[in-house]
PDB file of C-alpha atoms in Angstrom:
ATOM      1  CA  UNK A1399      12.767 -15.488  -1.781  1.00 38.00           C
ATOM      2  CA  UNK A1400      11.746 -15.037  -5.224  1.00 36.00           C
ATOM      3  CA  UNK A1401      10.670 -12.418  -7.053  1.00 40.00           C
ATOM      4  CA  UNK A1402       7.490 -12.703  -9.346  1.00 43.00           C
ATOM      5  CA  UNK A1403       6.717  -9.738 -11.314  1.00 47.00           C
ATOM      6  CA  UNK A1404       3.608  -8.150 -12.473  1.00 44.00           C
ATOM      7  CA  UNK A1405       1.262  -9.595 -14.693  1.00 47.00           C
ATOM      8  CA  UNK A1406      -1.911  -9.297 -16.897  1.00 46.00           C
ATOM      9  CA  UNK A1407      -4.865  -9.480 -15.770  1.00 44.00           C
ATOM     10  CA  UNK A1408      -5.580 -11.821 -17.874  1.00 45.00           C
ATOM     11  CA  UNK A1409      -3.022 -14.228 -16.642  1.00 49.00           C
ATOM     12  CA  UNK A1410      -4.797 -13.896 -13.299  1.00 46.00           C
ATOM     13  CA  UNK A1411      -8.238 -14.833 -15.017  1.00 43.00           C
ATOM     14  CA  UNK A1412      -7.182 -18.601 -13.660  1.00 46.00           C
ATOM     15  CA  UNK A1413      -5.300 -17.549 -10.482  1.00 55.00           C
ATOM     16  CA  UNK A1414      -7.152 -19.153  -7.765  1.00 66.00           C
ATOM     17  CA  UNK A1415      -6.837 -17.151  -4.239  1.00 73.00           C
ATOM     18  CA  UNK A1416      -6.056 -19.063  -1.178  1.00 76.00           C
ATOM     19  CA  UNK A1417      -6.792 -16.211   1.755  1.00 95.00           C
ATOM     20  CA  UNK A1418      -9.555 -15.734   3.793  1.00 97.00           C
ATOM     21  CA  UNK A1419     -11.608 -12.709   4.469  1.00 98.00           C
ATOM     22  CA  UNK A1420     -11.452 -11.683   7.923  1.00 98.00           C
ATOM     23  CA  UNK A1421     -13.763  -9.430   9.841  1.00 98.00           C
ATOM     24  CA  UNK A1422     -12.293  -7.525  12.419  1.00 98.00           C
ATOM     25  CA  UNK A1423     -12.909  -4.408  14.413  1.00 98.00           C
ATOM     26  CA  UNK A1424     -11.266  -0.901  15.154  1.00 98.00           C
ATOM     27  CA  UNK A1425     -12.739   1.633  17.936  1.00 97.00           C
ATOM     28  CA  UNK A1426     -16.106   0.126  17.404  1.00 97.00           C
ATOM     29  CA  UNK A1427     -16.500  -1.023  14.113  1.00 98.00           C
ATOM     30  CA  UNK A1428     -16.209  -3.917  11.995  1.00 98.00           C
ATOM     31  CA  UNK A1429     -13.725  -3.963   8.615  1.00 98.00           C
ATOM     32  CA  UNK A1430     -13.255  -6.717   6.297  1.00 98.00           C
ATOM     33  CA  UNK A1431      -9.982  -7.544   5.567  1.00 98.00           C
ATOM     34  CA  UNK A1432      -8.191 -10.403   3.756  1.00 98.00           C
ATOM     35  CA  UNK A1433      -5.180 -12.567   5.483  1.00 98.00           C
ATOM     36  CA  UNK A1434      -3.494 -14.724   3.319  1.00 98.00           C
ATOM     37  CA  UNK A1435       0.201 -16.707   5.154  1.00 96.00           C
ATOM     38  CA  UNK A1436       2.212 -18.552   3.801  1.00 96.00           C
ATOM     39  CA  UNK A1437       4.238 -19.949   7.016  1.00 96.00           C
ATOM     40  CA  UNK A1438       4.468 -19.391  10.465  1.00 95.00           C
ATOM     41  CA  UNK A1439       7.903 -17.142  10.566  1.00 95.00           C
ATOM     42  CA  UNK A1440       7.140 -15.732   7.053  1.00 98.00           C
ATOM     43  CA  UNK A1441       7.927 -11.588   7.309  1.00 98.00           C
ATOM     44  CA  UNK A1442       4.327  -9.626   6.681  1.00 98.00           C
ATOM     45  CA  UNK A1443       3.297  -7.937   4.314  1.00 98.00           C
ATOM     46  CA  UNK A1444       0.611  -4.906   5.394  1.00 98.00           C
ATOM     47  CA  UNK A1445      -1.159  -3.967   1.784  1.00 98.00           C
ATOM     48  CA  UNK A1446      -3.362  -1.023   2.122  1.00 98.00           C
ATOM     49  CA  UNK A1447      -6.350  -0.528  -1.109  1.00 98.00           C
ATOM     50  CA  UNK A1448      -6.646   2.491  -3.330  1.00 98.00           C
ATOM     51  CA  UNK A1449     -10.125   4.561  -3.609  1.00 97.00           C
ATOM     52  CA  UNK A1450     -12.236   1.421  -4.704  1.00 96.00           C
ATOM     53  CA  UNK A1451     -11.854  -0.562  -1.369  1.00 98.00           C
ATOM     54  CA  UNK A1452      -9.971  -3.837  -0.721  1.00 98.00           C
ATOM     55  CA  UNK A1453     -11.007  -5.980  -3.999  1.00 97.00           C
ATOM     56  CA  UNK A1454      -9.772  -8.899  -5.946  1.00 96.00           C
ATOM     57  CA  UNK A1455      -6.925  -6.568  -6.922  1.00 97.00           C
ATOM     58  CA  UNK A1456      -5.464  -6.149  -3.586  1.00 97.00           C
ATOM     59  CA  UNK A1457      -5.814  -9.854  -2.966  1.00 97.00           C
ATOM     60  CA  UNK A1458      -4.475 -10.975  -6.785  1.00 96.00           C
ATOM     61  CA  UNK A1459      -1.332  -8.648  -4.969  1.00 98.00           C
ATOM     62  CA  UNK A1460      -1.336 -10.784  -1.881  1.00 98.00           C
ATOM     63  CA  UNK A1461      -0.897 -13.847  -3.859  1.00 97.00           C
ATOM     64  CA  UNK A1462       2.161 -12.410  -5.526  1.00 97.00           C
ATOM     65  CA  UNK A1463       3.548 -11.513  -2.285  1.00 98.00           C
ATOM     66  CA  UNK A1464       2.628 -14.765  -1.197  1.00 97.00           C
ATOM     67  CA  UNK A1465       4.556 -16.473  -4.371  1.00 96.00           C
ATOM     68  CA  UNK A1466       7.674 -14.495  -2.975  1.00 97.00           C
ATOM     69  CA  UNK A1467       7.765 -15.744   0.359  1.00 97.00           C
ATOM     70  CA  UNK A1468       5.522 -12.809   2.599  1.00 98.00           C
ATOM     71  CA  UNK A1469       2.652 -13.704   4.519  1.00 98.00           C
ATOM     72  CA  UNK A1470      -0.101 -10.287   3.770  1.00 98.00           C
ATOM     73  CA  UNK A1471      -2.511  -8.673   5.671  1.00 98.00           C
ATOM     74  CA  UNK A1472      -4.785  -6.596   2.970  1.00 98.00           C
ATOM     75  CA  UNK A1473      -6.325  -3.531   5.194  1.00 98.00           C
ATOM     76  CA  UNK A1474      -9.751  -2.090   5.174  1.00 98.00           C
ATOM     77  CA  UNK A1475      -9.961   1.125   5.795  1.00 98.00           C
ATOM     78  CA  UNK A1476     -13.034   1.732   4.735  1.00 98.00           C
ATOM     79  CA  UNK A1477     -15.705  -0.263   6.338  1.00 98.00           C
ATOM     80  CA  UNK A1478     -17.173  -3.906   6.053  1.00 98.00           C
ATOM     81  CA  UNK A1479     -19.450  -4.099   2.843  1.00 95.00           C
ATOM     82  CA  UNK A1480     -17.967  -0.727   1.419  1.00 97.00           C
ATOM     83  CA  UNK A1481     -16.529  -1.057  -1.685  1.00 97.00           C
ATOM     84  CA  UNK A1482     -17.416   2.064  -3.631  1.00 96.00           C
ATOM     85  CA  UNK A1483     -17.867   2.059  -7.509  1.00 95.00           C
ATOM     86  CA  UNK A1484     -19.019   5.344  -8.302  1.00 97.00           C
ATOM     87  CA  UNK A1485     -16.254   8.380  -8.330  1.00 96.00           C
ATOM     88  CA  UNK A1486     -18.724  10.224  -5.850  1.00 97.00           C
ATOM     89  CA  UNK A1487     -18.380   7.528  -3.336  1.00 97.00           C
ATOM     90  CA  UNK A1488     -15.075   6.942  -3.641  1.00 97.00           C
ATOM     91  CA  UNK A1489     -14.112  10.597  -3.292  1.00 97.00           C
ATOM     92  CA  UNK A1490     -16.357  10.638   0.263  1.00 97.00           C
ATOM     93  CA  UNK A1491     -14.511   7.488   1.943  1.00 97.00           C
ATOM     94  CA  UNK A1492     -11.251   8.558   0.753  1.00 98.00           C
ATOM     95  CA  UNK A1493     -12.175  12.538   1.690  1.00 97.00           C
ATOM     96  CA  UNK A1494     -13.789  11.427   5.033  1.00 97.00           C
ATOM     97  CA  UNK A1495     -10.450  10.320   6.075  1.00 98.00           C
ATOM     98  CA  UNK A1496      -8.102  12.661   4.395  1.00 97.00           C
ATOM     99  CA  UNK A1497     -10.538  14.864   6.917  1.00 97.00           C
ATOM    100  CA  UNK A1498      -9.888  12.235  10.067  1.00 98.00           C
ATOM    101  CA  UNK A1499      -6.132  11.753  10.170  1.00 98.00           C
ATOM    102  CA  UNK A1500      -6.219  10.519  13.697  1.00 98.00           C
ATOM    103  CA  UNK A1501      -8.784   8.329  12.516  1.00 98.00           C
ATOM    104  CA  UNK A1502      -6.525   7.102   9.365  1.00 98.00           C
ATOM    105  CA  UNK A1503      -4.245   6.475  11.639  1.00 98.00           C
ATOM    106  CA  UNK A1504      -5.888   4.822  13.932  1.00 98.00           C
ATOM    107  CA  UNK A1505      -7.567   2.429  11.065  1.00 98.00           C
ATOM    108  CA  UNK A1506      -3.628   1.539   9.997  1.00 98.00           C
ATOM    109  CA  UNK A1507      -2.473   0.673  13.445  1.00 98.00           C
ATOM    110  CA  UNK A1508      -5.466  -1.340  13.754  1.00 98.00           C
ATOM    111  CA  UNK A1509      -4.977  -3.428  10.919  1.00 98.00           C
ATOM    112  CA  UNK A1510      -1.881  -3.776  11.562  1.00 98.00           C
ATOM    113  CA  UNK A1511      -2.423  -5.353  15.656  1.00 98.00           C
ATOM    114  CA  UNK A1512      -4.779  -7.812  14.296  1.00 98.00           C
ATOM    115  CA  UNK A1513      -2.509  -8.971  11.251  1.00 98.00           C
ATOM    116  CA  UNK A1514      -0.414  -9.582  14.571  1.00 98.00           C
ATOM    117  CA  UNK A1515      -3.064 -11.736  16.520  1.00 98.00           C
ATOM    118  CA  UNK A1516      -3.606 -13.281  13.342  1.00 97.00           C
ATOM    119  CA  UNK A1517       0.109 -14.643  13.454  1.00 96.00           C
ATOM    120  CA  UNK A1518       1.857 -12.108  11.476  1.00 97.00           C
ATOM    121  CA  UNK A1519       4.838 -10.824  12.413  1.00 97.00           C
ATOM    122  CA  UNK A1520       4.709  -6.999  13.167  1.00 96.00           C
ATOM    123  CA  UNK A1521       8.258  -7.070  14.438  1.00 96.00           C
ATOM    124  CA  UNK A1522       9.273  -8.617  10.660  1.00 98.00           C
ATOM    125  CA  UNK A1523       6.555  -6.029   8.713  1.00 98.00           C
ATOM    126  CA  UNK A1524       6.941  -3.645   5.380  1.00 98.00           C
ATOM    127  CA  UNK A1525       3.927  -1.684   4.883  1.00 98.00           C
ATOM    128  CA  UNK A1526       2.594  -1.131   1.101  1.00 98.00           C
ATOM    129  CA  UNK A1527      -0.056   0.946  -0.180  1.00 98.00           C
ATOM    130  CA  UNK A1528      -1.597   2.124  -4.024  1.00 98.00           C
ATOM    131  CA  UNK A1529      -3.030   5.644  -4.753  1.00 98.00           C
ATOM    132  CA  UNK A1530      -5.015   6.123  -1.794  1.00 98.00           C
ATOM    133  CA  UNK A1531      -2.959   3.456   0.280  1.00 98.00           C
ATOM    134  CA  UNK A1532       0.075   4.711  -0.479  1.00 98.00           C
ATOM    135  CA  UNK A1533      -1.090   7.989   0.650  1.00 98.00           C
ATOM    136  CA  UNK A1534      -2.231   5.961   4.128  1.00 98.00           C
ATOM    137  CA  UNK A1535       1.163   4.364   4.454  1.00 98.00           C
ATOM    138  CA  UNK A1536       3.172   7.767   4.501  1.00 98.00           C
ATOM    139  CA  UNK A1537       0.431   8.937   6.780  1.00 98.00           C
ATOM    140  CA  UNK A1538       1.613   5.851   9.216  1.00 98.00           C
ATOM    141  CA  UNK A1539       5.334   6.336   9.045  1.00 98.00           C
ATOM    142  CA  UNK A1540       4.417  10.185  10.191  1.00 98.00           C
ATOM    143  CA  UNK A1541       2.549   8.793  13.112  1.00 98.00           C
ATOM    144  CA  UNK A1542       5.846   6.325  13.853  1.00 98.00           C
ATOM    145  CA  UNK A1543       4.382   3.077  12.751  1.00 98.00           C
ATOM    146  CA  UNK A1544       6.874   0.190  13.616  1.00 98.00           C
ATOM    147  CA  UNK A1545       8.082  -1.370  10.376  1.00 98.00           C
ATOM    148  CA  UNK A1546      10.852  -1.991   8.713  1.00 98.00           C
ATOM    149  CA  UNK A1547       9.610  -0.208   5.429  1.00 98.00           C
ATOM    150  CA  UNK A1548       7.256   1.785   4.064  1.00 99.00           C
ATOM    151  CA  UNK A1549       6.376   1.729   0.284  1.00 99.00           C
ATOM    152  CA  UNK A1550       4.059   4.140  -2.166  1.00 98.00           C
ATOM    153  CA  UNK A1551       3.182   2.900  -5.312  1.00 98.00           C
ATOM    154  CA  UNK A1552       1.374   5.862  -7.257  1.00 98.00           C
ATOM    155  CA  UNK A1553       0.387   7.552  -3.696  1.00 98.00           C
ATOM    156  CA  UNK A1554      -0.314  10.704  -2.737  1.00 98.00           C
ATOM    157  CA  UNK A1555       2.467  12.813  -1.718  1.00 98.00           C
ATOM    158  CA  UNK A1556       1.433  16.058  -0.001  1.00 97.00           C
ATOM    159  CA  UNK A1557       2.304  16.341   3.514  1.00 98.00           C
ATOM    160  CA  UNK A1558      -0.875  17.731   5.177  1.00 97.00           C
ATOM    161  CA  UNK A1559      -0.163  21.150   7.117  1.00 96.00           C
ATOM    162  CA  UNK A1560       1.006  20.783  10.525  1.00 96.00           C
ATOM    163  CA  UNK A1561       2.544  17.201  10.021  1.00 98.00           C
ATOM    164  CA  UNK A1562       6.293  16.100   9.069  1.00 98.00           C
ATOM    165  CA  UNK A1563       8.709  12.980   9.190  1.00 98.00           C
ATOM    166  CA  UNK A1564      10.501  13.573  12.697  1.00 97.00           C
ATOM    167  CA  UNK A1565       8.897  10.074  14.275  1.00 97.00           C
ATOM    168  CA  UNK A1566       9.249   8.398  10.930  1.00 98.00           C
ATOM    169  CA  UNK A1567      11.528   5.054  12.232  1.00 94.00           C
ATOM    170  CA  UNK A1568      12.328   3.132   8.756  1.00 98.00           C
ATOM    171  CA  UNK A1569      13.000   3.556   5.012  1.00 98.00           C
ATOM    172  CA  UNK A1570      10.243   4.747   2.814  1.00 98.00           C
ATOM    173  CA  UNK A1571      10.239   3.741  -0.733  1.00 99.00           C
ATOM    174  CA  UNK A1572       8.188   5.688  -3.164  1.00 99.00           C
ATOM    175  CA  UNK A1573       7.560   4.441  -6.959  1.00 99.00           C
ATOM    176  CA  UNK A1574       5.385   7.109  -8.673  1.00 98.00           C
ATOM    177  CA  UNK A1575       4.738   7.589 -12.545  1.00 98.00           C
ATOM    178  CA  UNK A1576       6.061  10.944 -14.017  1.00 98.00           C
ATOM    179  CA  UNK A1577       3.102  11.538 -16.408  1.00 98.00           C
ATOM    180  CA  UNK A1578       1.205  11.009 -13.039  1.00 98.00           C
ATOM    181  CA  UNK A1579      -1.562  14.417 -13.764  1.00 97.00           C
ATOM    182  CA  UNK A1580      -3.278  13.913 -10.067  1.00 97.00           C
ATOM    183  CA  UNK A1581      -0.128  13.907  -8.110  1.00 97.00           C
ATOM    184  CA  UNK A1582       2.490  16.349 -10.114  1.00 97.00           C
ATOM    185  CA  UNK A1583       6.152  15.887  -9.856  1.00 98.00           C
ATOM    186  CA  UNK A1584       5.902  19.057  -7.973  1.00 98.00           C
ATOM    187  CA  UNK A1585       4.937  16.916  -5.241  1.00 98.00           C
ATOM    188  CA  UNK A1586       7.006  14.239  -5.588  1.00 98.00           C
ATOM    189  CA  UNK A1587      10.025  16.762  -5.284  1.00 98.00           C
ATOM    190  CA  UNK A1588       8.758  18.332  -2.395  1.00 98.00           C
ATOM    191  CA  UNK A1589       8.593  15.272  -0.547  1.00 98.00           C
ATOM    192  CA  UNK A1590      11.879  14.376  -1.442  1.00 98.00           C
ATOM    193  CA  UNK A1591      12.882  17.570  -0.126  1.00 98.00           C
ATOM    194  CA  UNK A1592      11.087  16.712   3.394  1.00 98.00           C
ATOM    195  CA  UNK A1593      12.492  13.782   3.371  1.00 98.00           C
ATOM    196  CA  UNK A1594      16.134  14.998   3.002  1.00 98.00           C
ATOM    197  CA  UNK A1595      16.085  18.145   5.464  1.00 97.00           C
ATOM    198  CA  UNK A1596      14.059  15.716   7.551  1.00 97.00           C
ATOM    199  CA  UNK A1597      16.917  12.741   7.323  1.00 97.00           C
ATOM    200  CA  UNK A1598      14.640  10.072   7.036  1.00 98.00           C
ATOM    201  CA  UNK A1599      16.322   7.137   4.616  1.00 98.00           C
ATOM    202  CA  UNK A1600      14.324   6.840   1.557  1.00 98.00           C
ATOM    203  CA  UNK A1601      14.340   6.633  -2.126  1.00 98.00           C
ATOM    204  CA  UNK A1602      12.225   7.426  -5.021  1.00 98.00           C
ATOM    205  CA  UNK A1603      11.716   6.649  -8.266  1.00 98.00           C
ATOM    206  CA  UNK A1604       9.572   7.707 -11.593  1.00 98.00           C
ATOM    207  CA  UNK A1605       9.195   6.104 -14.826  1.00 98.00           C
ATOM    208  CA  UNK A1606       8.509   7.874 -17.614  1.00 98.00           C
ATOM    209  CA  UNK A1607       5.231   7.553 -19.817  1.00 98.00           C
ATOM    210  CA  UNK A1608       3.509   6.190 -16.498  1.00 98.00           C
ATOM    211  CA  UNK A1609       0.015   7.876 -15.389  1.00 98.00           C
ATOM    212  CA  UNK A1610      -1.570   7.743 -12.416  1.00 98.00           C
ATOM    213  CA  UNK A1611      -2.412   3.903 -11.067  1.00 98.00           C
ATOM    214  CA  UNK A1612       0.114   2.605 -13.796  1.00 98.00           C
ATOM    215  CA  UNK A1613       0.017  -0.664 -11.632  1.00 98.00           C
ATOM    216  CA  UNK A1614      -3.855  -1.168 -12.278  1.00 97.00           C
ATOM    217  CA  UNK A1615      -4.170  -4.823 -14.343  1.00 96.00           C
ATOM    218  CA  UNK A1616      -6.930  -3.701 -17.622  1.00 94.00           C
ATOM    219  CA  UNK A1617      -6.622  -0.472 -16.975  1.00 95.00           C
ATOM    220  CA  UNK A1618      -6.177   1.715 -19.540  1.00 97.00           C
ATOM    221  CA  UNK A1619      -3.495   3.349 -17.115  1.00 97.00           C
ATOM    222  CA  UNK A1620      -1.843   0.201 -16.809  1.00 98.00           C
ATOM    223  CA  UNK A1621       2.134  -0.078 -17.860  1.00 98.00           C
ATOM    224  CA  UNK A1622       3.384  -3.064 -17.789  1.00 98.00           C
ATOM    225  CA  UNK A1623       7.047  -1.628 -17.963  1.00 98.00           C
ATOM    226  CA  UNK A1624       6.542   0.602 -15.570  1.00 98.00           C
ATOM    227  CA  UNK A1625       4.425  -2.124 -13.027  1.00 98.00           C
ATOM    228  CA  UNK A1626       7.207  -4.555 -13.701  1.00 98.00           C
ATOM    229  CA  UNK A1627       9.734  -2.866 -12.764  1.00 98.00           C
ATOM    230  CA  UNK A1628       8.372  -1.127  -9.547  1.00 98.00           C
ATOM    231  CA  UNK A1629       7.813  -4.399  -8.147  1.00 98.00           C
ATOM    232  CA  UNK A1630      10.633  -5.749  -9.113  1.00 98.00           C
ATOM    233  CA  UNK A1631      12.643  -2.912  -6.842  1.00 98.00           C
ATOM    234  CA  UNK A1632       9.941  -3.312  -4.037  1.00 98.00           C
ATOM    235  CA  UNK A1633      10.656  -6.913  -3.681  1.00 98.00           C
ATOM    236  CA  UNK A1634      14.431  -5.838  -3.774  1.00 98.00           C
ATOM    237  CA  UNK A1635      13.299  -3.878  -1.049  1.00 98.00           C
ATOM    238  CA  UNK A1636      11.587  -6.784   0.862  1.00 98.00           C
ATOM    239  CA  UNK A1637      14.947  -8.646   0.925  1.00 98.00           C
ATOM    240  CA  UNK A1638      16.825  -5.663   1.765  1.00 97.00           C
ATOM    241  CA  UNK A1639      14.519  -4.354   5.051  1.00 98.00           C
ATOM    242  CA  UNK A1640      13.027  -7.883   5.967  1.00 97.00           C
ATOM    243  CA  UNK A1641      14.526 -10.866   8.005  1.00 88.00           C
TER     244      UNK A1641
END
């Protein structure tokens, strides 16, 4: 599989997306996520949004996994037709669920079982999140997810009281920015910490001069050294943990 590495957004300006939305449903109510394959025995891809909501971001993502040889499921986790703009909103659906981590959890595993009716493989699966998601995704390998990875990119780090990495079954895979000012490398270290007297398999890397959401295409966080070479070691990772 190849790799593809990150790009402008304006280089995406043409990009035309060939996934579908798909509206599914978790303990009683519907969530709009995208599902985009690229074969039948592809290994999946389970891409979890940031604070704004699954958008053309997440799905301009999916493509690039899709370029590389992984089918995606993009995750909602926030609700059909929710896709907050305002920093209010954002902070509610994101702080709603920091509040509900059985719910969080819940919403992952969720999205995960119907990427699986869907036809992805959740056998064959890595599971990727940014900011928010990434926070989600080491909330899911706490619970014991099934998956052969899991991978932050510029996700929250803090281990909520009460909860550790003892049912954590794969590798996880943090890339985080070290001039990151909402998630300190004070964090970051004590995770690796956990992670260590916890023996769970993982590595993590910073890159200097990155801020938070370095990954974000027209951003004025964006940093394109930093973006490019984050997913160029998470699609190392793909070939590494994936069949």
């Amino acid at each position: 599989m190849k790799h593809v590495l990150g790009l402008s957004l304006a280089m995406w300006s043409a990009v035309t997306l060939a996934g579908e939305d798909k509206i599914y449903n978790v303990n009683g109510s519907n969530y709009e996520g995208y599902w985009s394959k690229v074969s039948d025995d592809a290994p999946l891809v389970l891409l979890v949004h940031d604070w704004d909501g699954l958008t053309d971001y997440e799905k301009q993502r999916a493509k690039m996994l899709n370029d590389m040889g992984y089918n995606v499921f993009a995750a909602d986790l926030f609700g059909e037709g929710i896709r907050p703009t305002e920093v209010k909103d954002k902070k509610q659906h994101t702080g709603e669920l920091y509040k509900d981590r059985e719910k969080l959890r819940a919403l992952m595993q969720g999205s995960l079982d119907y990427a699986a009716s869907l036809g992805g493989n959740s056998n064959n699966t890595v599971v990727m999140g940014y900011c928010f998601g990434g926070a989600a995704v080491l909330e899911s390998a706490r619970a014991g997810m099934k998956a052969k990875g899991f991978v932050t990119f510029h996700g929250g780090l803090k281990t909520p009281d009460g909860q550790n990495y003892q049912q954590a079954t794969a590798p996880i895979l943090v890339l985080h920015g070290t001039a990151d000012s909402a998630i300190p490398m004070s964090q970051f270290a004590t995770l690796a910490s956990e992670l260590e007297q916890q023996g769970v398999a993982h590595e993590m890397i910073t890159y200097s001069g990155a801020p938070h959401a370095f990954t974000v295409f027209g951003s004025s966080r964006y940093r394109e050294d930093a973006d490019q070479k984050s997913w160029q070691r998470f699609g190392d990772f793909l070939q590494q943990y994936t069949q």
